[in-house]
mmCIF file of C-alpha atoms and ligand atoms in Angstrom:
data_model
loop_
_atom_site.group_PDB
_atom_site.id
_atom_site.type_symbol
_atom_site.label_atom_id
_atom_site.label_comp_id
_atom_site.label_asym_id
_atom_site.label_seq_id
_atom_site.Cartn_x
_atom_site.Cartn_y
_atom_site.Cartn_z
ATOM 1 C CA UNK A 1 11.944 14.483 -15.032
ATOM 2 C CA UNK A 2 10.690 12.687 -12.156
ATOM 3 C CA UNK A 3 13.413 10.015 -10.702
ATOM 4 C CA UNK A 4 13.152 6.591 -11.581
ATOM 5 C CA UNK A 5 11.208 4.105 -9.410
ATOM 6 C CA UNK A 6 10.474 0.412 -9.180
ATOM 7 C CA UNK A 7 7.481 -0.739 -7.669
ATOM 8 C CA UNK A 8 7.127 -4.673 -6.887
ATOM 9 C CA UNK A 9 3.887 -6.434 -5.765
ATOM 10 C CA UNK A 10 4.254 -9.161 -3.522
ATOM 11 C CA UNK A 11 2.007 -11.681 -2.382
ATOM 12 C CA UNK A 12 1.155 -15.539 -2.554
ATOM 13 C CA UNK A 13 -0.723 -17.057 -5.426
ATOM 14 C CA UNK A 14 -4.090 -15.710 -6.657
ATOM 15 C CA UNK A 15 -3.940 -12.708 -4.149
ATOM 16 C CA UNK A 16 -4.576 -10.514 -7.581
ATOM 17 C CA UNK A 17 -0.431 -9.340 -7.877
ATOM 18 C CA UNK A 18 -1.128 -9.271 -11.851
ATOM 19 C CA UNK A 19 -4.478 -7.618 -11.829
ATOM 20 C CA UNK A 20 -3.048 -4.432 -9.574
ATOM 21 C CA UNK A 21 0.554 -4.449 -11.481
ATOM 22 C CA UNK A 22 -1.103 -3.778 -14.701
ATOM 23 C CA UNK A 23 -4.056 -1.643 -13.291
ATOM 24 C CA UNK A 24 -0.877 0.745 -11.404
ATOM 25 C CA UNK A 25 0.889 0.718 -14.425
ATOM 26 C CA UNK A 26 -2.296 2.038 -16.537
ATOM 27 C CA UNK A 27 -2.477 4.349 -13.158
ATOM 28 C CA UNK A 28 0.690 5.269 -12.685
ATOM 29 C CA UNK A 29 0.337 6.566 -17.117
ATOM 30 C CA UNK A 30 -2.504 8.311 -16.657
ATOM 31 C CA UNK A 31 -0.876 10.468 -15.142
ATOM 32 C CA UNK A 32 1.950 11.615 -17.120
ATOM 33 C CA UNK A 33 4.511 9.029 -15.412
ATOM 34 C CA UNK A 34 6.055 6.728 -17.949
ATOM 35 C CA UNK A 35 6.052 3.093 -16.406
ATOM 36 C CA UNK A 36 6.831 -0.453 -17.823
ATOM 37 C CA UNK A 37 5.234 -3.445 -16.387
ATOM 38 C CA UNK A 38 7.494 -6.419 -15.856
ATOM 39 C CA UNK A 39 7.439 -9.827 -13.905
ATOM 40 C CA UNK A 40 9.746 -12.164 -12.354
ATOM 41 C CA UNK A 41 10.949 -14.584 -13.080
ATOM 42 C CA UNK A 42 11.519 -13.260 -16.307
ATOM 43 C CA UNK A 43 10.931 -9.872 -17.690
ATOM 44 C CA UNK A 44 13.636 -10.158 -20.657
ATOM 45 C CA UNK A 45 14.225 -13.068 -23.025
ATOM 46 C CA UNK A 46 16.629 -15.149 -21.227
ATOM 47 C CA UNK A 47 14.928 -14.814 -17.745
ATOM 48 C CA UNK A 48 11.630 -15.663 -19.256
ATOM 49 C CA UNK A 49 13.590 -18.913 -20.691
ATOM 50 C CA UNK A 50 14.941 -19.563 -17.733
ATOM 51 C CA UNK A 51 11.192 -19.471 -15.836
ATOM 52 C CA UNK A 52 9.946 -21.691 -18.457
ATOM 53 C CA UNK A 53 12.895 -24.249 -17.830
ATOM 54 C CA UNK A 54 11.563 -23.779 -13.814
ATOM 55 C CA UNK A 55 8.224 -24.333 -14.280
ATOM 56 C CA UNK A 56 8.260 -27.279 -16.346
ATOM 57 C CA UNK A 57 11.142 -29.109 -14.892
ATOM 58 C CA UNK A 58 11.557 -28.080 -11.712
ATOM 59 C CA UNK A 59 15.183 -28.769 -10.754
ATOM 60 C CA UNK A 60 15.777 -31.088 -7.892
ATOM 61 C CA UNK A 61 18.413 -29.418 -5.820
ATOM 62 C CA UNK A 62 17.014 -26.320 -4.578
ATOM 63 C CA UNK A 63 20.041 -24.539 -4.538
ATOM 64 C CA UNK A 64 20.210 -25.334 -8.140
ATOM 65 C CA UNK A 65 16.914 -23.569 -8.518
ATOM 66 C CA UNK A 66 17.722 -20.559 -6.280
ATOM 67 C CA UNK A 67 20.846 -19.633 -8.604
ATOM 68 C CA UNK A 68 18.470 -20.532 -11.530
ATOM 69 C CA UNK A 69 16.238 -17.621 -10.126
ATOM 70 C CA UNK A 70 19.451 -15.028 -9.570
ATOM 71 C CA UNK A 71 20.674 -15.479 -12.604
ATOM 72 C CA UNK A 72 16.827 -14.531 -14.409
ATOM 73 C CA UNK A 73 17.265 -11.405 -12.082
ATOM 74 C CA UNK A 74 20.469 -10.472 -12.808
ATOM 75 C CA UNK A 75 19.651 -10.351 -16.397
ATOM 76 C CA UNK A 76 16.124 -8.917 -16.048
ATOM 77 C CA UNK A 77 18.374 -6.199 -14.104
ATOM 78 C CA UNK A 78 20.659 -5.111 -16.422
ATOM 79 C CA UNK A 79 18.424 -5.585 -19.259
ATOM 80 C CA UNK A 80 15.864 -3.751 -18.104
ATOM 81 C CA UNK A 81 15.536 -2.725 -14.561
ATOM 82 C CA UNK A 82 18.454 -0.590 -14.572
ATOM 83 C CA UNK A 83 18.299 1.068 -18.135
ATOM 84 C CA UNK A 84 14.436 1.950 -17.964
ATOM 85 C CA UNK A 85 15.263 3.559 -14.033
ATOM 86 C CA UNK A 86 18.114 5.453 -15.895
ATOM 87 C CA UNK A 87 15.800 6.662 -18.204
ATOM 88 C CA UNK A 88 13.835 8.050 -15.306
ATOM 89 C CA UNK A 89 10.994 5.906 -16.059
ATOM 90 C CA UNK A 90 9.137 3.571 -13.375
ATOM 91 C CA UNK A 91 9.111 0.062 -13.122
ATOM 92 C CA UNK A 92 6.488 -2.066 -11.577
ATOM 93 C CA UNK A 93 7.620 -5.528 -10.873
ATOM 94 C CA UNK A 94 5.305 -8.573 -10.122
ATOM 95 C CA UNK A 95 7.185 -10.696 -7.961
ATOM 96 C CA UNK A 96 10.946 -9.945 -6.749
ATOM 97 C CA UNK A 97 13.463 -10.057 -3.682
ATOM 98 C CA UNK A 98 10.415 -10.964 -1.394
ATOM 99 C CA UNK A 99 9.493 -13.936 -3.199
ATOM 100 C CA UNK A 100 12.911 -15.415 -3.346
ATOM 101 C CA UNK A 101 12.957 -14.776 0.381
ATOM 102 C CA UNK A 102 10.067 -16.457 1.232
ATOM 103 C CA UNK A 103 9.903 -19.186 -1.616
ATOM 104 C CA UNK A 104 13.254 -20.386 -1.611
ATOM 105 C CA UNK A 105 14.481 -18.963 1.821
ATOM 106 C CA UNK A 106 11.569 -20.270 3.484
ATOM 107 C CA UNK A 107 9.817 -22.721 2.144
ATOM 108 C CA UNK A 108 13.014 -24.252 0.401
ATOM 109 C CA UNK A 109 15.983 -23.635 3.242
ATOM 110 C CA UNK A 110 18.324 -21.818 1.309
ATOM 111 C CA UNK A 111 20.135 -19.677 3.661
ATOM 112 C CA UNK A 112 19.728 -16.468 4.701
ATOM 113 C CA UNK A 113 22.881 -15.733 4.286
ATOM 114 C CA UNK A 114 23.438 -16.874 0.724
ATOM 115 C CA UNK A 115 20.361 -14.872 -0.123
ATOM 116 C CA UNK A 116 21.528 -11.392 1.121
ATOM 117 C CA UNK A 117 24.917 -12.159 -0.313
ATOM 118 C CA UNK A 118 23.199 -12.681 -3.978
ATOM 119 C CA UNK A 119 21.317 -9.611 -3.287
ATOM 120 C CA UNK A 120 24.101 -7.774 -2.414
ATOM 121 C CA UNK A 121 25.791 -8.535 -5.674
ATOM 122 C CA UNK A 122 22.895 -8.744 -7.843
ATOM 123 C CA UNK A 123 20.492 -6.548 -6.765
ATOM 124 C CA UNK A 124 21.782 -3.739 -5.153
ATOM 125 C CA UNK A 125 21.479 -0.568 -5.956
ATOM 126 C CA UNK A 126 18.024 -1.720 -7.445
ATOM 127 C CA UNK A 127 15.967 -2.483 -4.466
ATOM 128 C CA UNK A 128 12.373 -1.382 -4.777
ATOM 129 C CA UNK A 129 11.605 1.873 -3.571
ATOM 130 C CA UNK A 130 8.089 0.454 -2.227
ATOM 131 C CA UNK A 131 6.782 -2.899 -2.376
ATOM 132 C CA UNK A 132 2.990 -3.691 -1.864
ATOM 133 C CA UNK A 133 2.354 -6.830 -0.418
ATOM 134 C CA UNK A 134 -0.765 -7.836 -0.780
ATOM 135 C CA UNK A 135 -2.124 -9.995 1.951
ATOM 136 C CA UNK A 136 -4.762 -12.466 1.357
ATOM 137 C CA UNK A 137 -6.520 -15.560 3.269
ATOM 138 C CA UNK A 138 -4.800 -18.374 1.103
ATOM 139 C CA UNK A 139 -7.774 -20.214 0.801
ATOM 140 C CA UNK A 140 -9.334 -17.075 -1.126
ATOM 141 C CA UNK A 141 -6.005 -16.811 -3.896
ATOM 142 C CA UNK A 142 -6.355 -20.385 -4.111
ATOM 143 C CA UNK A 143 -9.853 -20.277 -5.459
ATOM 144 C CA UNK A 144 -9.360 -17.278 -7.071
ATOM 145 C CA UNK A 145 -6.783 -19.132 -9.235
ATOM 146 C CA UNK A 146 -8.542 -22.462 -9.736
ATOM 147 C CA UNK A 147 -11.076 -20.143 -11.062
ATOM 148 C CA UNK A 148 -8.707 -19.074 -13.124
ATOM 149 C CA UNK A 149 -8.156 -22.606 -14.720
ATOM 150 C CA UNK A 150 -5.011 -21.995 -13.876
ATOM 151 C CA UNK A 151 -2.833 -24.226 -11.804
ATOM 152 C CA UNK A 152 0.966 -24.437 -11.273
ATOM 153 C CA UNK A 153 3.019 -26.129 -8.829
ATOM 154 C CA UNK A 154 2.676 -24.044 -6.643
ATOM 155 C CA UNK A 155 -1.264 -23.886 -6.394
ATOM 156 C CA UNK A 156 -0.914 -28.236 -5.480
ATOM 157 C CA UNK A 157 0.520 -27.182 -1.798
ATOM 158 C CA UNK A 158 -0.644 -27.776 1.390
ATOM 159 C CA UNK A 159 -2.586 -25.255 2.709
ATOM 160 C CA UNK A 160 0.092 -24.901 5.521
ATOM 161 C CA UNK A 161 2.745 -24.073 2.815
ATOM 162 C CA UNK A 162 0.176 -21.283 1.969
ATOM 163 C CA UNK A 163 0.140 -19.991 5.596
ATOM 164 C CA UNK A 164 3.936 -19.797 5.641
ATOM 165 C CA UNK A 165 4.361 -17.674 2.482
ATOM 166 C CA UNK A 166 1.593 -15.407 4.034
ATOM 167 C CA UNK A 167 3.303 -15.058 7.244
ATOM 168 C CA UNK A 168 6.809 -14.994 5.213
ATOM 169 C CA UNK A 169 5.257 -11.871 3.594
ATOM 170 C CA UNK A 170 3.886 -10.354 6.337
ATOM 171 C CA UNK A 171 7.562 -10.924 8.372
ATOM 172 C CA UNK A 172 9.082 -8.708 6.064
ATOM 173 C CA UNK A 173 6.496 -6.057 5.951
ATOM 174 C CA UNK A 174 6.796 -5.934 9.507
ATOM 175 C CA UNK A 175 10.742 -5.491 9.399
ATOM 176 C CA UNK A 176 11.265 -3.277 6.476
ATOM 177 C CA UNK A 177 8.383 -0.758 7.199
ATOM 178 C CA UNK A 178 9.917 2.046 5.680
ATOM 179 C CA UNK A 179 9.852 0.377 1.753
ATOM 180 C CA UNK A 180 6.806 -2.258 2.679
ATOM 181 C CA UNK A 181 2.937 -1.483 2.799
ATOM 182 C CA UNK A 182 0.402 -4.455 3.206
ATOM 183 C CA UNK A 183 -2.809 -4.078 1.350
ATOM 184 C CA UNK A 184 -5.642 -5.739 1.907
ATOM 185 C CA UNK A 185 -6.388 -8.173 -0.876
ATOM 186 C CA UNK A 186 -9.873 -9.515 -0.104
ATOM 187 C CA UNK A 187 -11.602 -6.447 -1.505
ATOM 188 C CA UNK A 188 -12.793 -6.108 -4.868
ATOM 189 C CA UNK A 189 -10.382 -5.217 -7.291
ATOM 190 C CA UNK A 190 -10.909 -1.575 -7.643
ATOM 191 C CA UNK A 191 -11.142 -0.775 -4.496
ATOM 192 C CA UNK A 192 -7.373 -2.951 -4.164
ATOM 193 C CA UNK A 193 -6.797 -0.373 -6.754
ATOM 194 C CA UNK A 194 -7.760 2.643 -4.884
ATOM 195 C CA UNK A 195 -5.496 1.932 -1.853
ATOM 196 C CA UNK A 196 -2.878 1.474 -4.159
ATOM 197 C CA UNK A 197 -3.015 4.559 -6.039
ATOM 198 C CA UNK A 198 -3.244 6.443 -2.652
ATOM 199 C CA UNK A 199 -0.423 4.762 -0.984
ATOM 200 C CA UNK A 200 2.101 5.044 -4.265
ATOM 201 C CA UNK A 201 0.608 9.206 -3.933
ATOM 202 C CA UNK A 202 1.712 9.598 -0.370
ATOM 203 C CA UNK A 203 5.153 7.540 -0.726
ATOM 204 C CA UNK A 204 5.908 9.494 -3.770
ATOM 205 C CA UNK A 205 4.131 12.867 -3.327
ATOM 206 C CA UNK A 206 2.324 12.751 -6.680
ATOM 207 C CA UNK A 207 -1.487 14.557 -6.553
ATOM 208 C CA UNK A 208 -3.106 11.948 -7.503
HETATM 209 N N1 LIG B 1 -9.895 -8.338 -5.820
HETATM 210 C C1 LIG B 1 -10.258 -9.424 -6.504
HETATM 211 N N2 LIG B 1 -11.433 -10.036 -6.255
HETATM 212 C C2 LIG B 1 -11.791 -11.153 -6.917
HETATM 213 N N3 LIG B 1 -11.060 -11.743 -7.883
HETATM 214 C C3 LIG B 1 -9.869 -11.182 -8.183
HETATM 215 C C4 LIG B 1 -9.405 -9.996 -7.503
HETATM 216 N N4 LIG B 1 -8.183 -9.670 -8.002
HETATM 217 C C5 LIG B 1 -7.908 -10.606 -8.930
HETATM 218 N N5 LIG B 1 -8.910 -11.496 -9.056
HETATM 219 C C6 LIG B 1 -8.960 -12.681 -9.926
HETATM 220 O O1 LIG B 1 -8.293 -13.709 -9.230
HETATM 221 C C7 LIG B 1 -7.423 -14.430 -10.098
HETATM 222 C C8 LIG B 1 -5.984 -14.275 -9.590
HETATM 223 O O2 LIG B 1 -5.555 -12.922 -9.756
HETATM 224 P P1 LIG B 1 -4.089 -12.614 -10.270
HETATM 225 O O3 LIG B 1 -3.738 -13.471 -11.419
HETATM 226 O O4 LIG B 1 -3.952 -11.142 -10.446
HETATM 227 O O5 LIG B 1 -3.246 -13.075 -8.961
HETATM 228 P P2 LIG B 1 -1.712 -13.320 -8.810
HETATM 229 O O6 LIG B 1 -1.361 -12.884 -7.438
HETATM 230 O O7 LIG B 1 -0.979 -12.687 -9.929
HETATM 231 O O8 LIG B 1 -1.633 -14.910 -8.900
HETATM 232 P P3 LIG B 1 -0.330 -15.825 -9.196
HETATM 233 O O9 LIG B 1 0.466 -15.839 -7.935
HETATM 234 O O10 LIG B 1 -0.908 -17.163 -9.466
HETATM 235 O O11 LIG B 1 0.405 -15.222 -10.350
HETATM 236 C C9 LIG B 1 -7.646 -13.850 -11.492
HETATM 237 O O12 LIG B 1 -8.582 -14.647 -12.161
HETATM 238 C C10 LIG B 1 -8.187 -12.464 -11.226
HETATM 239 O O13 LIG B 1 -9.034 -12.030 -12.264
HETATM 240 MG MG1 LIG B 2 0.315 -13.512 -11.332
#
Protein backbone atom coordinates (compact mmCIF):
# COMPACT_ATOMS: atom_id res chain seq x y z
CA UNK A 1 0.00 0.00 0.00
CA UNK A 2 1.38 3.17 -1.07
CA UNK A 3 1.38 5.93 1.93
CA UNK A 4 -1.20 8.36 2.09
CA UNK A 5 -0.84 11.79 0.43
CA UNK A 6 -2.67 15.07 0.13
CA UNK A 7 -2.23 17.13 -2.72
CA UNK A 8 -3.69 20.88 -2.61
CA UNK A 9 -3.92 23.26 -5.64
CA UNK A 10 -3.45 26.72 -4.98
CA UNK A 11 -4.00 29.65 -6.93
CA UNK A 12 -6.26 32.87 -7.31
CA UNK A 13 -9.63 32.78 -8.96
CA UNK A 14 -10.20 31.30 -12.45
CA UNK A 15 -6.48 30.12 -12.69
CA UNK A 16 -8.25 26.50 -13.53
CA UNK A 17 -7.57 24.97 -9.55
CA UNK A 18 -10.94 22.84 -10.20
CA UNK A 19 -10.29 21.78 -13.72
CA UNK A 20 -6.58 20.18 -12.71
CA UNK A 21 -7.93 18.84 -9.11
CA UNK A 22 -10.41 16.70 -10.79
CA UNK A 23 -8.31 15.94 -14.00
CA UNK A 24 -5.21 14.66 -11.15
CA UNK A 25 -7.64 12.89 -9.35
CA UNK A 26 -8.95 10.95 -12.64
CA UNK A 27 -4.89 10.85 -13.14
CA UNK A 28 -3.76 10.03 -10.11
CA UNK A 29 -6.84 6.60 -10.56
CA UNK A 30 -5.73 5.65 -13.59
CA UNK A 31 -3.18 4.50 -12.25
CA UNK A 32 -4.03 2.21 -9.56
CA UNK A 33 -3.78 5.06 -6.73
CA UNK A 34 -7.03 5.48 -4.89
CA UNK A 35 -7.66 9.36 -4.48
CA UNK A 36 -10.69 11.50 -3.27
CA UNK A 37 -11.19 14.92 -4.52
CA UNK A 38 -12.15 17.49 -1.93
CA UNK A 39 -12.33 21.40 -1.60
CA UNK A 40 -12.09 23.98 0.94
CA UNK A 41 -13.90 25.51 2.43
CA UNK A 42 -15.88 22.61 2.88
CA UNK A 43 -15.28 19.08 1.92
CA UNK A 44 -17.73 17.47 4.67
CA UNK A 45 -21.24 18.59 5.63
CA UNK A 46 -20.65 21.07 8.24
CA UNK A 47 -17.66 22.82 6.47
CA UNK A 48 -19.63 23.03 3.32
CA UNK A 49 -22.43 24.80 5.67
CA UNK A 50 -20.18 26.81 7.05
CA UNK A 51 -18.81 28.10 3.29
CA UNK A 52 -22.29 28.67 2.35
CA UNK A 53 -22.91 30.87 5.57
CA UNK A 54 -19.37 32.76 4.14
CA UNK A 55 -20.31 33.29 0.90
CA UNK A 56 -23.61 34.64 1.31
CA UNK A 57 -23.15 36.69 4.37
CA UNK A 58 -19.89 37.50 4.62
CA UNK A 59 -19.18 38.25 8.29
CA UNK A 60 -17.95 41.68 9.12
CA UNK A 61 -15.12 41.14 11.51
CA UNK A 62 -12.53 39.35 9.74
CA UNK A 63 -11.32 37.59 12.53
CA UNK A 64 -14.77 36.31 12.84
CA UNK A 65 -14.39 34.93 9.36
CA UNK A 66 -10.84 33.54 9.78
CA UNK A 67 -12.08 31.22 12.80
CA UNK A 68 -15.20 30.62 10.59
CA UNK A 69 -12.63 29.14 8.01
CA UNK A 70 -10.55 26.97 10.88
CA UNK A 71 -13.25 25.60 12.19
CA UNK A 72 -14.56 24.20 8.28
CA UNK A 73 -10.90 22.79 8.32
CA UNK A 74 -10.77 21.32 11.40
CA UNK A 75 -13.80 19.36 10.61
CA UNK A 76 -13.00 18.68 6.94
CA UNK A 77 -9.75 17.23 8.83
CA UNK A 78 -10.95 14.86 10.99
CA UNK A 79 -13.77 13.94 8.87
CA UNK A 80 -12.01 13.27 6.09
CA UNK A 81 -8.50 14.34 5.60
CA UNK A 82 -7.15 12.27 8.24
CA UNK A 83 -9.28 8.98 7.94
CA UNK A 84 -8.96 8.70 4.00
CA UNK A 85 -4.73 9.38 4.58
CA UNK A 86 -5.08 6.53 7.21
CA UNK A 87 -6.55 4.49 4.80
CA UNK A 88 -3.52 5.07 2.64
CA UNK A 89 -5.50 6.73 0.09
CA UNK A 90 -4.62 10.30 -1.51
CA UNK A 91 -6.28 13.38 -1.13
CA UNK A 92 -6.30 16.24 -3.50
CA UNK A 93 -7.47 19.41 -1.97
CA UNK A 94 -8.63 22.58 -3.92
CA UNK A 95 -7.79 25.35 -1.83
CA UNK A 96 -6.09 25.02 1.80
CA UNK A 97 -3.38 26.53 4.27
CA UNK A 98 -2.16 28.80 1.33
CA UNK A 99 -5.33 30.41 0.79
CA UNK A 100 -5.99 31.25 4.36
CA UNK A 101 -2.50 32.71 4.28
CA UNK A 102 -2.90 34.85 1.60
CA UNK A 103 -6.76 35.62 1.80
CA UNK A 104 -7.15 36.32 5.26
CA UNK A 105 -3.40 36.85 6.27
CA UNK A 106 -2.91 39.11 3.51
CA UNK A 107 -5.48 40.61 2.08
CA UNK A 108 -7.53 40.66 5.46
CA UNK A 109 -4.58 41.39 8.30
CA UNK A 110 -5.07 38.61 10.43
CA UNK A 111 -1.81 37.91 11.94
CA UNK A 112 0.74 35.82 11.15
CA UNK A 113 1.02 34.69 14.20
CA UNK A 114 -2.55 33.68 14.93
CA UNK A 115 -2.43 31.83 11.65
CA UNK A 116 0.56 29.47 12.38
CA UNK A 117 -0.80 29.03 15.85
CA UNK A 118 -4.30 27.66 14.25
CA UNK A 119 -2.23 25.63 12.01
CA UNK A 120 -0.30 24.30 14.55
CA UNK A 121 -3.33 23.03 16.36
CA UNK A 122 -5.49 22.31 13.54
CA UNK A 123 -3.59 21.27 10.88
CA UNK A 124 -0.64 19.66 11.80
CA UNK A 125 0.35 16.60 11.14
CA UNK A 126 -1.78 17.09 7.86
CA UNK A 127 0.18 19.52 5.87
CA UNK A 128 0.23 18.77 2.18
CA UNK A 129 2.93 16.76 1.01
CA UNK A 130 3.04 19.00 -2.33
CA UNK A 131 1.04 21.85 -3.23
CA UNK A 132 0.76 23.14 -6.90
CA UNK A 133 0.26 26.61 -7.18
CA UNK A 134 -0.81 27.55 -10.15
CA UNK A 135 0.24 30.95 -11.28
CA UNK A 136 -1.77 32.95 -13.60
CA UNK A 137 -1.93 36.74 -15.00
CA UNK A 138 -5.13 37.77 -12.93
CA UNK A 139 -6.59 39.43 -15.67
CA UNK A 140 -6.66 35.91 -17.56
CA UNK A 141 -8.60 33.89 -14.25
CA UNK A 142 -10.71 36.80 -14.17
CA UNK A 143 -12.05 36.31 -17.64
CA UNK A 144 -11.78 32.88 -17.49
CA UNK A 145 -14.40 33.04 -14.68
CA UNK A 146 -16.73 35.72 -16.03
CA UNK A 147 -16.80 33.30 -18.80
CA UNK A 148 -17.79 31.08 -16.55
CA UNK A 149 -20.98 33.13 -15.56
CA UNK A 150 -19.71 32.78 -12.52
CA UNK A 151 -18.98 35.56 -10.12
CA UNK A 152 -18.37 35.66 -6.33
CA UNK A 153 -17.05 38.20 -4.12
CA UNK A 154 -14.12 37.66 -4.74
CA UNK A 155 -14.12 38.03 -8.67
CA UNK A 156 -15.64 42.14 -7.82
CA UNK A 157 -11.87 43.10 -6.57
CA UNK A 158 -9.58 45.42 -7.70
CA UNK A 159 -7.27 44.19 -9.94
CA UNK A 160 -4.52 45.16 -7.36
CA UNK A 161 -6.16 42.76 -4.79
CA UNK A 162 -5.58 40.21 -7.66
CA UNK A 163 -1.84 41.08 -7.89
CA UNK A 164 -1.41 40.59 -4.15
CA UNK A 165 -2.91 37.07 -3.94
CA UNK A 166 -0.60 36.26 -6.98
CA UNK A 167 2.42 37.54 -5.36
CA UNK A 168 1.00 36.06 -1.86
CA UNK A 169 1.18 32.72 -3.75
CA UNK A 170 4.20 33.05 -5.33
CA UNK A 171 5.88 34.28 -1.64
CA UNK A 172 5.23 31.04 -0.36
CA UNK A 173 6.35 29.00 -3.24
CA UNK A 174 9.44 30.78 -3.00
CA UNK A 175 9.88 29.98 0.86
CA UNK A 176 8.63 26.51 1.16
CA UNK A 177 10.37 25.05 -2.01
CA UNK A 178 10.69 21.74 -0.80
CA UNK A 179 6.49 21.04 -0.62
CA UNK A 180 5.64 24.03 -3.34
CA UNK A 181 5.87 23.80 -7.28
CA UNK A 182 4.44 26.75 -9.45
CA UNK A 183 2.84 25.74 -12.66
CA UNK A 184 2.21 27.69 -15.28
CA UNK A 185 -1.49 28.31 -15.69
CA UNK A 186 -1.81 30.17 -19.01
CA UNK A 187 -1.49 27.01 -21.07
CA UNK A 188 -4.23 25.03 -22.25
CA UNK A 189 -5.62 22.75 -19.93
CA UNK A 190 -4.02 19.56 -20.88
CA UNK A 191 -0.96 20.60 -21.25
CA UNK A 192 -1.55 22.25 -17.25
CA UNK A 193 -2.32 18.65 -16.95
CA UNK A 194 0.79 17.21 -18.29
CA UNK A 195 3.13 19.23 -16.00
CA UNK A 196 1.14 18.13 -13.31
CA UNK A 197 1.19 14.54 -13.79
CA UNK A 198 5.03 14.81 -14.28
CA UNK A 199 5.75 16.85 -11.30
CA UNK A 200 3.32 14.61 -8.79
CA UNK A 201 5.71 11.44 -10.77
CA UNK A 202 9.00 12.93 -9.77
CA UNK A 203 7.86 14.14 -6.10
CA UNK A 204 6.39 10.80 -5.54
CA UNK A 205 8.43 8.37 -7.71
CA UNK A 206 5.41 6.84 -9.45
CA UNK A 207 6.19 5.75 -13.45
CA UNK A 208 3.88 7.57 -14.74
N1 LIG B 1 -6.01 26.11 -19.09
C1 LIG B 1 -7.19 26.69 -19.32
N2 LIG B 1 -7.39 27.45 -20.41
C2 LIG B 1 -8.57 28.06 -20.63
N3 LIG B 1 -9.64 27.97 -19.82
C3 LIG B 1 -9.51 27.23 -18.70
C4 LIG B 1 -8.27 26.55 -18.39
N4 LIG B 1 -8.43 25.90 -17.21
C5 LIG B 1 -9.69 26.16 -16.81
N5 LIG B 1 -10.34 26.93 -17.70
C6 LIG B 1 -11.71 27.46 -17.60
O1 LIG B 1 -11.62 28.63 -16.82
C7 LIG B 1 -12.67 28.69 -15.86
C8 LIG B 1 -12.05 28.70 -14.46
O2 LIG B 1 -11.44 27.44 -14.19
P1 LIG B 1 -11.60 26.77 -12.77
O3 LIG B 1 -13.00 26.83 -12.30
O4 LIG B 1 -10.96 25.42 -12.80
O5 LIG B 1 -10.68 27.78 -11.89
P2 LIG B 1 -10.57 27.92 -10.34
O6 LIG B 1 -9.15 28.26 -10.06
O7 LIG B 1 -11.12 26.72 -9.67
O8 LIG B 1 -11.49 29.20 -10.07
P3 LIG B 1 -12.13 29.68 -8.67
O9 LIG B 1 -11.01 30.30 -7.89
O10 LIG B 1 -13.11 30.71 -9.08
O11 LIG B 1 -12.72 28.49 -7.99
C9 LIG B 1 -13.56 27.48 -16.14
O12 LIG B 1 -14.61 27.87 -16.96
C10 LIG B 1 -12.63 26.51 -16.84
O13 LIG B 1 -13.34 25.67 -17.72
MG1 LIG C 1 -12.65 26.54 -8.27
Amino acid sequence: MTPGRLITLEGGEGSGKSTQASRLVDDLRSQGIEAVLTREPGGVPLAEQIRDLILNTRPAASTAEFLLFAAARAEHIAELIKPVIELGQWVVCDRYIDSTRVYQGELSSIPAELISAVETHTVAPYFPDLTLMLDLNPAIGRERALMRGDTNRYDQAEAQVHETIRQGFLDIAAREPDRCVVIDASESEADIAGQISRVVARRFGLSG
